[in-house]
PDB file of C-alpha atoms in Angstrom:
ATOM      1  CA  UNK A  21     117.299  64.018 107.733  1.00  0.00           C
ATOM      2  CA  UNK A  22     115.253  66.359 105.245  1.00  0.00           C
ATOM      3  CA  UNK A  23     112.962  69.087 107.075  1.00  0.00           C
ATOM      4  CA  UNK A  24     109.621  69.412 105.151  1.00  0.00           C
ATOM      5  CA  UNK A  25     109.930  73.105 105.293  1.00  0.00           C
ATOM      6  CA  UNK A  26     106.542  74.611 105.920  1.00  0.00           C
ATOM      7  CA  UNK A  27     107.126  77.997 105.291  1.00  0.00           C
ATOM      8  CA  UNK A  28     107.947  77.196 101.200  1.00  0.00           C
ATOM      9  CA  UNK A  29     104.224  77.181 100.909  1.00  0.00           C
ATOM     10  CA  UNK A  30     102.693  79.329 103.395  1.00  0.00           C
ATOM     11  CA  UNK A  31     104.837  82.139 104.367  1.00  0.00           C
ATOM     12  CA  UNK A  32     101.719  83.200 107.111  1.00  0.00           C
ATOM     13  CA  UNK A  33     102.331  79.672 109.019  1.00  0.00           C
ATOM     14  CA  UNK A  34     103.484  80.477 112.108  1.00  0.00           C
ATOM     15  CA  UNK A  35     103.118  77.363 114.712  1.00  0.00           C
ATOM     16  CA  UNK A  36     103.150  73.631 113.750  1.00  0.00           C
ATOM     17  CA  UNK A  37     103.469  70.235 115.438  1.00  0.00           C
ATOM     18  CA  UNK A  38     106.425  68.468 114.501  1.00  0.00           C
ATOM     19  CA  UNK A  39     108.469  65.415 115.600  1.00  0.00           C
ATOM     20  CA  UNK A  40     112.295  65.476 117.116  1.00  0.00           C
ATOM     21  CA  UNK A  41     114.601  63.762 114.520  1.00  0.00           C
ATOM     22  CA  UNK A  42     117.889  64.446 115.966  1.00  0.00           C
ATOM     23  CA  UNK A  43     119.496  66.217 118.659  1.00  0.00           C
ATOM     24  CA  UNK A  44     123.067  67.197 117.798  1.00  0.00           C
ATOM     25  CA  UNK A  45     125.792  67.529 120.096  1.00  0.00           C
ATOM     26  CA  UNK A  46     126.016  71.611 120.427  1.00  0.00           C
ATOM     27  CA  UNK A  47     122.168  71.325 120.877  1.00  0.00           C
ATOM     28  CA  UNK A  48     121.189  71.903 117.913  1.00  0.00           C
ATOM     29  CA  UNK A  49     117.677  70.391 117.012  1.00  0.00           C
ATOM     30  CA  UNK A  50     115.819  69.046 113.590  1.00  0.00           C
ATOM     31  CA  UNK A  51     112.729  68.747 112.972  1.00  0.00           C
ATOM     32  CA  UNK A  52     110.700  66.467 110.543  1.00  0.00           C
ATOM     33  CA  UNK A  53     109.038  69.708 109.662  1.00  0.00           C
ATOM     34  CA  UNK A  54     108.805  73.035 110.470  1.00  0.00           C
ATOM     35  CA  UNK A  55     107.729  76.602 109.969  1.00  0.00           C
ATOM     36  CA  UNK A  56     110.677  78.256 110.655  1.00  0.00           C
ATOM     37  CA  UNK A  57     112.612  80.054 107.844  1.00  0.00           C
ATOM     38  CA  UNK A  58     116.550  79.312 108.083  1.00  0.00           C
ATOM     39  CA  UNK A  59     119.337  81.892 107.641  1.00  0.00           C
ATOM     40  CA  UNK A  60     120.182  82.288 103.892  1.00  0.00           C
ATOM     41  CA  UNK A  61     119.649  85.020 100.947  1.00  0.00           C
ATOM     42  CA  UNK A  62     120.080  87.743 102.910  1.00  0.00           C
ATOM     43  CA  UNK A  63     116.966  87.105 105.138  1.00  0.00           C
ATOM     44  CA  UNK A  64     118.051  86.258 109.438  1.00  0.00           C
ATOM     45  CA  UNK A  65     116.293  82.799 110.262  1.00  0.00           C
ATOM     46  CA  UNK A  66     113.353  82.778 112.342  1.00  0.00           C
ATOM     47  CA  UNK A  67     113.821  83.162 116.217  1.00  0.00           C
ATOM     48  CA  UNK A  68     111.074  81.723 118.806  1.00  0.00           C
ATOM     49  CA  UNK A  69     110.719  78.492 120.884  1.00  0.00           C
ATOM     50  CA  UNK A  70     109.642  75.291 120.964  1.00  0.00           C
ATOM     51  CA  UNK A  71     106.571  74.061 123.182  1.00  0.00           C
ATOM     52  CA  UNK A  72     106.738  70.536 125.096  1.00  0.00           C
ATOM     53  CA  UNK A  73     103.937  68.710 125.899  1.00  0.00           C
ATOM     54  CA  UNK A  74     103.805  69.827 129.446  1.00  0.00           C
ATOM     55  CA  UNK A  75     104.028  73.511 128.888  1.00  0.00           C
ATOM     56  CA  UNK A  76     107.314  74.426 129.213  1.00  0.00           C
ATOM     57  CA  UNK A  77     109.652  76.357 126.245  1.00  0.00           C
ATOM     58  CA  UNK A  78     112.882  75.830 125.161  1.00  0.00           C
ATOM     59  CA  UNK A  79     113.771  79.451 123.399  1.00  0.00           C
ATOM     60  CA  UNK A  80     115.502  79.613 120.341  1.00  0.00           C
ATOM     61  CA  UNK A  81     117.885  81.657 118.188  1.00  0.00           C
ATOM     62  CA  UNK A  82     117.821  82.344 114.749  1.00  0.00           C
ATOM     63  CA  UNK A  83     117.374  79.009 112.738  1.00  0.00           C
ATOM     64  CA  UNK A  84     120.269  77.906 110.637  1.00  0.00           C
ATOM     65  CA  UNK A  85     120.625  75.097 107.047  1.00  0.00           C
ATOM     66  CA  UNK A  86     122.459  72.223 108.447  1.00  0.00           C
ATOM     67  CA  UNK A  87     124.846  69.583 106.737  1.00  0.00           C
ATOM     68  CA  UNK A  88     122.746  70.238 103.308  1.00  0.00           C
ATOM     69  CA  UNK A  89     120.294  73.212 102.273  1.00  0.00           C
ATOM     70  CA  UNK A  90     117.213  70.974 103.132  1.00  0.00           C
ATOM     71  CA  UNK A  91     117.832  70.286 106.448  1.00  0.00           C
ATOM     72  CA  UNK A  92     116.984  73.230 109.249  1.00  0.00           C
ATOM     73  CA  UNK A  93     118.703  73.407 112.684  1.00  0.00           C
ATOM     74  CA  UNK A  94     116.595  75.055 115.502  1.00  0.00           C
ATOM     75  CA  UNK A  95     119.294  76.290 117.963  1.00  0.00           C
ATOM     76  CA  UNK A  96     118.198  76.947 121.377  1.00  0.00           C
ATOM     77  CA  UNK A  97     119.511  79.864 123.993  1.00  0.00           C
ATOM     78  CA  UNK A  98     121.874  78.474 126.580  1.00  0.00           C
ATOM     79  CA  UNK A  99     121.068  76.608 129.730  1.00  0.00           C
ATOM     80  CA  UNK A 100     117.917  75.103 127.799  1.00  0.00           C
ATOM     81  CA  UNK A 101     116.534  71.704 128.503  1.00  0.00           C
ATOM     82  CA  UNK A 102     117.009  69.833 125.376  1.00  0.00           C
ATOM     83  CA  UNK A 103     114.527  67.593 124.457  1.00  0.00           C
ATOM     84  CA  UNK A 104     114.752  63.792 123.128  1.00  0.00           C
ATOM     85  CA  UNK A 105     114.647  62.121 119.664  1.00  0.00           C
ATOM     86  CA  UNK A 106     110.804  60.855 118.960  1.00  0.00           C
ATOM     87  CA  UNK A 107     109.478  63.631 121.133  1.00  0.00           C
ATOM     88  CA  UNK A 108     106.288  65.634 119.786  1.00  0.00           C
ATOM     89  CA  UNK A 109     106.512  69.642 119.959  1.00  0.00           C
ATOM     90  CA  UNK A 110     105.042  72.664 119.051  1.00  0.00           C
ATOM     91  CA  UNK A 111     106.819  75.006 116.955  1.00  0.00           C
ATOM     92  CA  UNK A 112     106.247  78.519 117.594  1.00  0.00           C
ATOM     93  CA  UNK A 113     107.827  82.027 115.397  1.00  0.00           C
ATOM     94  CA  UNK A 114     108.487  85.109 116.706  1.00  0.00           C
ATOM     95  CA  UNK A 115     105.524  86.378 114.426  1.00  0.00           C
ATOM     96  CA  UNK A 116     106.051  89.883 114.768  1.00  0.00           C
ATOM     97  CA  UNK A 117     109.590  89.679 114.052  1.00  0.00           C
ATOM     98  CA  UNK A 118     109.270  87.546 110.891  1.00  0.00           C
ATOM     99  CA  UNK A 119     106.712  90.147 109.940  1.00  0.00           C
ATOM    100  CA  UNK A 120     108.624  92.483 109.644  1.00  0.00           C
ATOM    101  CA  UNK A 121     111.229  90.582 107.648  1.00  0.00           C
ATOM    102  CA  UNK A 122     108.410  89.545 104.850  1.00  0.00           C
ATOM    103  CA  UNK A 123     107.459  93.306 104.811  1.00  0.00           C
ATOM    104  CA  UNK A 124     111.791  94.264 104.547  1.00  0.00           C
ATOM    105  CA  UNK A 125     112.103  91.732 101.854  1.00  0.00           C
ATOM    106  CA  UNK A 126     109.217  92.306  99.780  1.00  0.00           C
ATOM    107  CA  UNK A 127     110.664  96.121 100.322  1.00  0.00           C
ATOM    108  CA  UNK A 128     113.860  94.808  98.827  1.00  0.00           C
ATOM    109  CA  UNK A 129     112.104  93.167  95.858  1.00  0.00           C
ATOM    110  CA  UNK A 130     110.442  96.791  95.040  1.00  0.00           C
ATOM    111  CA  UNK A 131     113.406  98.447  95.360  1.00  0.00           C
ATOM    112  CA  UNK A 132     115.264  96.375  92.319  1.00  0.00           C
ATOM    113  CA  UNK A 133     112.337  96.935  90.052  1.00  0.00           C
ATOM    114  CA  UNK A 134     112.683 100.544  90.723  1.00  0.00           C
ATOM    115  CA  UNK A 135     116.284 100.020  90.124  1.00  0.00           C
ATOM    116  CA  UNK A 136     116.542  97.382  87.767  1.00  0.00           C
ATOM    117  CA  UNK A 137     120.188  96.810  87.799  1.00  0.00           C
ATOM    118  CA  UNK A 138     122.264  94.015  88.642  1.00  0.00           C
ATOM    119  CA  UNK A 139     122.527  93.289  92.338  1.00  0.00           C
ATOM    120  CA  UNK A 140     125.530  92.788  94.043  1.00  0.00           C
ATOM    121  CA  UNK A 141     124.534  91.966  97.910  1.00  0.00           C
ATOM    122  CA  UNK A 142     121.317  92.623 100.195  1.00  0.00           C
ATOM    123  CA  UNK A 143     120.761  92.223 103.817  1.00  0.00           C
ATOM    124  CA  UNK A 144     117.636  92.379 105.040  1.00  0.00           C
ATOM    125  CA  UNK A 145     116.887  93.351 108.970  1.00  0.00           C
ATOM    126  CA  UNK A 146     113.905  94.273 111.186  1.00  0.00           C
ATOM    127  CA  UNK A 147     114.317  97.948 110.775  1.00  0.00           C
ATOM    128  CA  UNK A 148     116.602  98.603 108.335  1.00  0.00           C
ATOM    129  CA  UNK A 149     117.995  96.712 105.097  1.00  0.00           C
ATOM    130  CA  UNK A 150     120.595  97.299 102.500  1.00  0.00           C
ATOM    131  CA  UNK A 151     120.487  96.531  98.349  1.00  0.00           C
ATOM    132  CA  UNK A 152     123.707  96.991  96.701  1.00  0.00           C
ATOM    133  CA  UNK A 153     123.048  97.412  92.609  1.00  0.00           C
ATOM    134  CA  UNK A 154     126.349  97.730  90.358  1.00  0.00           C
ATOM    135  CA  UNK A 155     125.526 101.051  88.517  1.00  0.00           C
ATOM    136  CA  UNK A 156     128.022 104.192  88.416  1.00  0.00           C
ATOM    137  CA  UNK A 157     125.069 107.037  88.354  1.00  0.00           C
ATOM    138  CA  UNK A 158     123.605 109.115  90.905  1.00  0.00           C
ATOM    139  CA  UNK A 159     120.130 108.868  91.741  1.00  0.00           C
ATOM    140  CA  UNK A 160     117.997 111.249  94.016  1.00  0.00           C
ATOM    141  CA  UNK A 161     116.492 108.721  97.125  1.00  0.00           C
ATOM    142  CA  UNK A 162     113.450 111.009  97.426  1.00  0.00           C
ATOM    143  CA  UNK A 163     112.388 110.602  94.017  1.00  0.00           C
ATOM    144  CA  UNK A 164     113.529 106.626  94.151  1.00  0.00           C
ATOM    145  CA  UNK A 165     111.140 106.673  97.602  1.00  0.00           C
ATOM    146  CA  UNK A 166     108.118 108.165  95.515  1.00  0.00           C
ATOM    147  CA  UNK A 167     108.523 105.771  93.258  1.00  0.00           C
ATOM    148  CA  UNK A 168     108.645 102.495  95.788  1.00  0.00           C
ATOM    149  CA  UNK A 169     105.136 104.180  97.546  1.00  0.00           C
ATOM    150  CA  UNK A 170     103.547 104.626  94.493  1.00  0.00           C
ATOM    151  CA  UNK A 171     104.165 100.419  93.835  1.00  0.00           C
ATOM    152  CA  UNK A 172     103.442 100.429  97.728  1.00  0.00           C
ATOM    153  CA  UNK A 173     100.113 101.959  97.101  1.00  0.00           C
ATOM    154  CA  UNK A 174      98.902 100.400  93.701  1.00  0.00           C
ATOM    155  CA  UNK A 175      98.960  96.882  96.146  1.00  0.00           C
ATOM    156  CA  UNK A 176      99.878  94.545  93.867  1.00  0.00           C
ATOM    157  CA  UNK A 177      99.239  90.736  94.924  1.00  0.00           C
ATOM    158  CA  UNK A 178     102.243  88.594  95.628  1.00  0.00           C
ATOM    159  CA  UNK A 179     102.580  85.027  94.697  1.00  0.00           C
ATOM    160  CA  UNK A 180     104.696  82.058  94.292  1.00  0.00           C
ATOM    161  CA  UNK A 181     105.343  80.034  90.888  1.00  0.00           C
ATOM    162  CA  UNK A 182     107.272  77.438  90.799  1.00  0.00           C
ATOM    163  CA  UNK A 183     109.904  76.080  88.247  1.00  0.00           C
ATOM    164  CA  UNK A 184     112.822  73.345  88.075  1.00  0.00           C
ATOM    165  CA  UNK A 185     116.261  73.414  88.560  1.00  0.00           C
ATOM    166  CA  UNK A 186     116.494  72.723  85.054  1.00  0.00           C
ATOM    167  CA  UNK A 187     113.962  75.625  83.996  1.00  0.00           C
ATOM    168  CA  UNK A 188     116.115  78.077  86.178  1.00  0.00           C
ATOM    169  CA  UNK A 189     119.511  76.699  84.030  1.00  0.00           C
ATOM    170  CA  UNK A 190     118.144  77.387  80.872  1.00  0.00           C
ATOM    171  CA  UNK A 191     116.815  81.033  81.874  1.00  0.00           C
ATOM    172  CA  UNK A 192     120.006  82.889  83.432  1.00  0.00           C
ATOM    173  CA  UNK A 193     118.510  86.160  82.870  1.00  0.00           C
ATOM    174  CA  UNK A 194     115.671  86.278  85.234  1.00  0.00           C
ATOM    175  CA  UNK A 195     118.189  86.390  88.016  1.00  0.00           C
ATOM    176  CA  UNK A 196     118.804  89.698  89.181  1.00  0.00           C
ATOM    177  CA  UNK A 197     121.813  88.753  91.862  1.00  0.00           C
ATOM    178  CA  UNK A 198     125.151  89.406  90.291  1.00  0.00           C
ATOM    179  CA  UNK A 199     127.038  87.621  93.056  1.00  0.00           C
ATOM    180  CA  UNK A 200     124.081  85.228  94.723  1.00  0.00           C
ATOM    181  CA  UNK A 201     122.872  82.789  93.351  1.00  0.00           C
ATOM    182  CA  UNK A 202     119.265  81.281  94.060  1.00  0.00           C
ATOM    183  CA  UNK A 203     118.498  78.487  96.179  1.00  0.00           C
ATOM    184  CA  UNK A 204     118.899  75.189  93.971  1.00  0.00           C
ATOM    185  CA  UNK A 205     119.517  71.563  94.620  1.00  0.00           C
ATOM    186  CA  UNK A 206     116.172  70.980  95.927  1.00  0.00           C
ATOM    187  CA  UNK A 207     114.475  70.230  92.454  1.00  0.00           C
ATOM    188  CA  UNK A 208     112.441  73.187  92.330  1.00  0.00           C
ATOM    189  CA  UNK A 209     112.523  76.576  92.928  1.00  0.00           C
ATOM    190  CA  UNK A 210     110.400  79.766  93.783  1.00  0.00           C
ATOM    191  CA  UNK A 211     109.222  82.675  91.708  1.00  0.00           C
ATOM    192  CA  UNK A 212     108.249  85.490  93.795  1.00  0.00           C
ATOM    193  CA  UNK A 213     105.785  87.324  91.707  1.00  0.00           C
ATOM    194  CA  UNK A 214     104.970  90.969  91.837  1.00  0.00           C
ATOM    195  CA  UNK A 215     101.498  91.770  90.247  1.00  0.00           C
ATOM    196  CA  UNK A 216      98.919  90.428  87.842  1.00  0.00           C
ATOM    197  CA  UNK A 217     100.325  87.840  85.345  1.00  0.00           C
ATOM    198  CA  UNK A 218     103.724  89.132  87.269  1.00  0.00           C
ATOM    199  CA  UNK A 219     103.268  91.991  85.447  1.00  0.00           C
ATOM    200  CA  UNK A 220     106.049  94.071  87.993  1.00  0.00           C
ATOM    201  CA  UNK A 221     108.788  91.421  88.540  1.00  0.00           C
ATOM    202  CA  UNK A 222     109.402  88.061  89.162  1.00  0.00           C
ATOM    203  CA  UNK A 223     112.364  86.432  90.278  1.00  0.00           C
ATOM    204  CA  UNK A 224     113.633  83.775  92.189  1.00  0.00           C
ATOM    205  CA  UNK A 225     114.375  83.852  95.586  1.00  0.00           C
ATOM    206  CA  UNK A 226     113.883  81.249  98.885  1.00  0.00           C
ATOM    207  CA  UNK A 227     112.579  84.020 101.526  1.00  0.00           C
ATOM    208  CA  UNK A 228     109.648  84.920 103.266  1.00  0.00           C
ATOM    209  CA  UNK A 229     106.929  88.021 101.767  1.00  0.00           C
ATOM    210  CA  UNK A 230     103.972  89.340 102.269  1.00  0.00           C
ATOM    211  CA  UNK A 231     101.129  88.723 100.105  1.00  0.00           C
ATOM    212  CA  UNK A 232     100.294  92.241  98.974  1.00  0.00           C
ATOM    213  CA  UNK A 233     102.306  95.450  98.034  1.00  0.00           C
ATOM    214  CA  UNK A 234     100.191  97.170 100.873  1.00  0.00           C
ATOM    215  CA  UNK A 235     101.273  95.083 103.585  1.00  0.00           C
ATOM    216  CA  UNK A 236     104.956  96.597 102.949  1.00  0.00           C
ATOM    217  CA  UNK A 237     103.343  99.672 104.818  1.00  0.00           C
ATOM    218  CA  UNK A 238     105.481 103.236 105.031  1.00  0.00           C
ATOM    219  CA  UNK A 239     109.015 102.959 103.822  1.00  0.00           C
ATOM    220  CA  UNK A 240     111.740 105.103 102.418  1.00  0.00           C
ATOM    221  CA  UNK A 241     115.351 105.238 101.309  1.00  0.00           C
ATOM    222  CA  UNK A 242     117.393 106.840 104.132  1.00  0.00           C
ATOM    223  CA  UNK A 243     120.715 106.583 102.603  1.00  0.00           C
ATOM    224  CA  UNK A 244     122.498 106.005  99.165  1.00  0.00           C
ATOM    225  CA  UNK A 245     126.324 105.000 100.026  1.00  0.00           C
ATOM    226  CA  UNK A 246     128.635 104.904  97.317  1.00  0.00           C
ATOM    227  CA  UNK A 247     130.901 101.609  97.738  1.00  0.00           C
ATOM    228  CA  UNK A 248     133.069 101.769  95.148  1.00  0.00           C
ATOM    229  CA  UNK A 249     133.436 103.433  91.181  1.00  0.00           C
ATOM    230  CA  UNK A 250     130.462 101.388  90.274  1.00  0.00           C
ATOM    231  CA  UNK A 251     128.351 100.321  93.337  1.00  0.00           C
ATOM    232  CA  UNK A 252     125.682 101.908  95.384  1.00  0.00           C
ATOM    233  CA  UNK A 253     124.041 100.719  98.834  1.00  0.00           C
ATOM    234  CA  UNK A 254     120.663 102.085  99.266  1.00  0.00           C
ATOM    235  CA  UNK A 255     119.458 101.607 103.090  1.00  0.00           C
ATOM    236  CA  UNK A 256     115.545 101.004 103.105  1.00  0.00           C
ATOM    237  CA  UNK A 257     113.652 102.116 106.276  1.00  0.00           C
ATOM    238  CA  UNK A 258     110.201 101.919 107.558  1.00  0.00           C
ATOM    239  CA  UNK A 259     108.633 105.516 108.165  1.00  0.00           C
ATOM    240  CA  UNK A 260     108.672 108.053 105.961  1.00  0.00           C
ATOM    241  CA  UNK A 261     111.532 110.280 105.263  1.00  0.00           C
ATOM    242  CA  UNK A 262     112.747 112.774 108.322  1.00  0.00           C
ATOM    243  CA  UNK A 263     111.241 110.004 110.613  1.00  0.00           C
ATOM    244  CA  UNK A 264     114.775 108.710 111.827  1.00  0.00           C
ATOM    245  CA  UNK A 265     115.116 109.084 115.652  1.00  0.00           C
TER     246      UNK A 265
END
């Protein structure tokens, strides 16, 4: 049974009531609806807990997708008491972790604006993210950091627009990723837009993001690694240059 993914319409929703629709043999739990983001597109799935009517909690590891992309599996940690089908629970995201991932994912989008090259890979982390670009030239990391922080400080709005799978197929040029296709097959695709009238950026993405660039906070390029003749890996961290532990 498909899961209604509440995060798609509200990145800031951190809790919701839900009904258990399936419990797998390995302990995986399906709900009728959830605010938990499932691991995909380089962004880790949400962690947190499910609260039962008696106040007890079922601690959860990162959420993942199921047999199809429209099924989200909540994975209990070991030795957790499982719920039963039909039981009503309240899902709670680890909001501090999710918010850091939202800020980081947005920072990756800003980096793709500063470095307008095809993206060959990416991974969003709580404290460090990486974006790989198909590029051969050398670029100064401090200059990139300065341009990133300029975009952050300008406080551009961030919003989502929806297009159909057919519209995406008809406009392949809007996809920046060279190797990973944006989430499709669900009938509609979200475009993450930055700036008034998408003046800064617009690209298909199914991840979660903050609502304005200043929420990203202080970020910098810690390192640029050469990963082949025409591939550069940029490592983004929170804080200011020189703040590494």
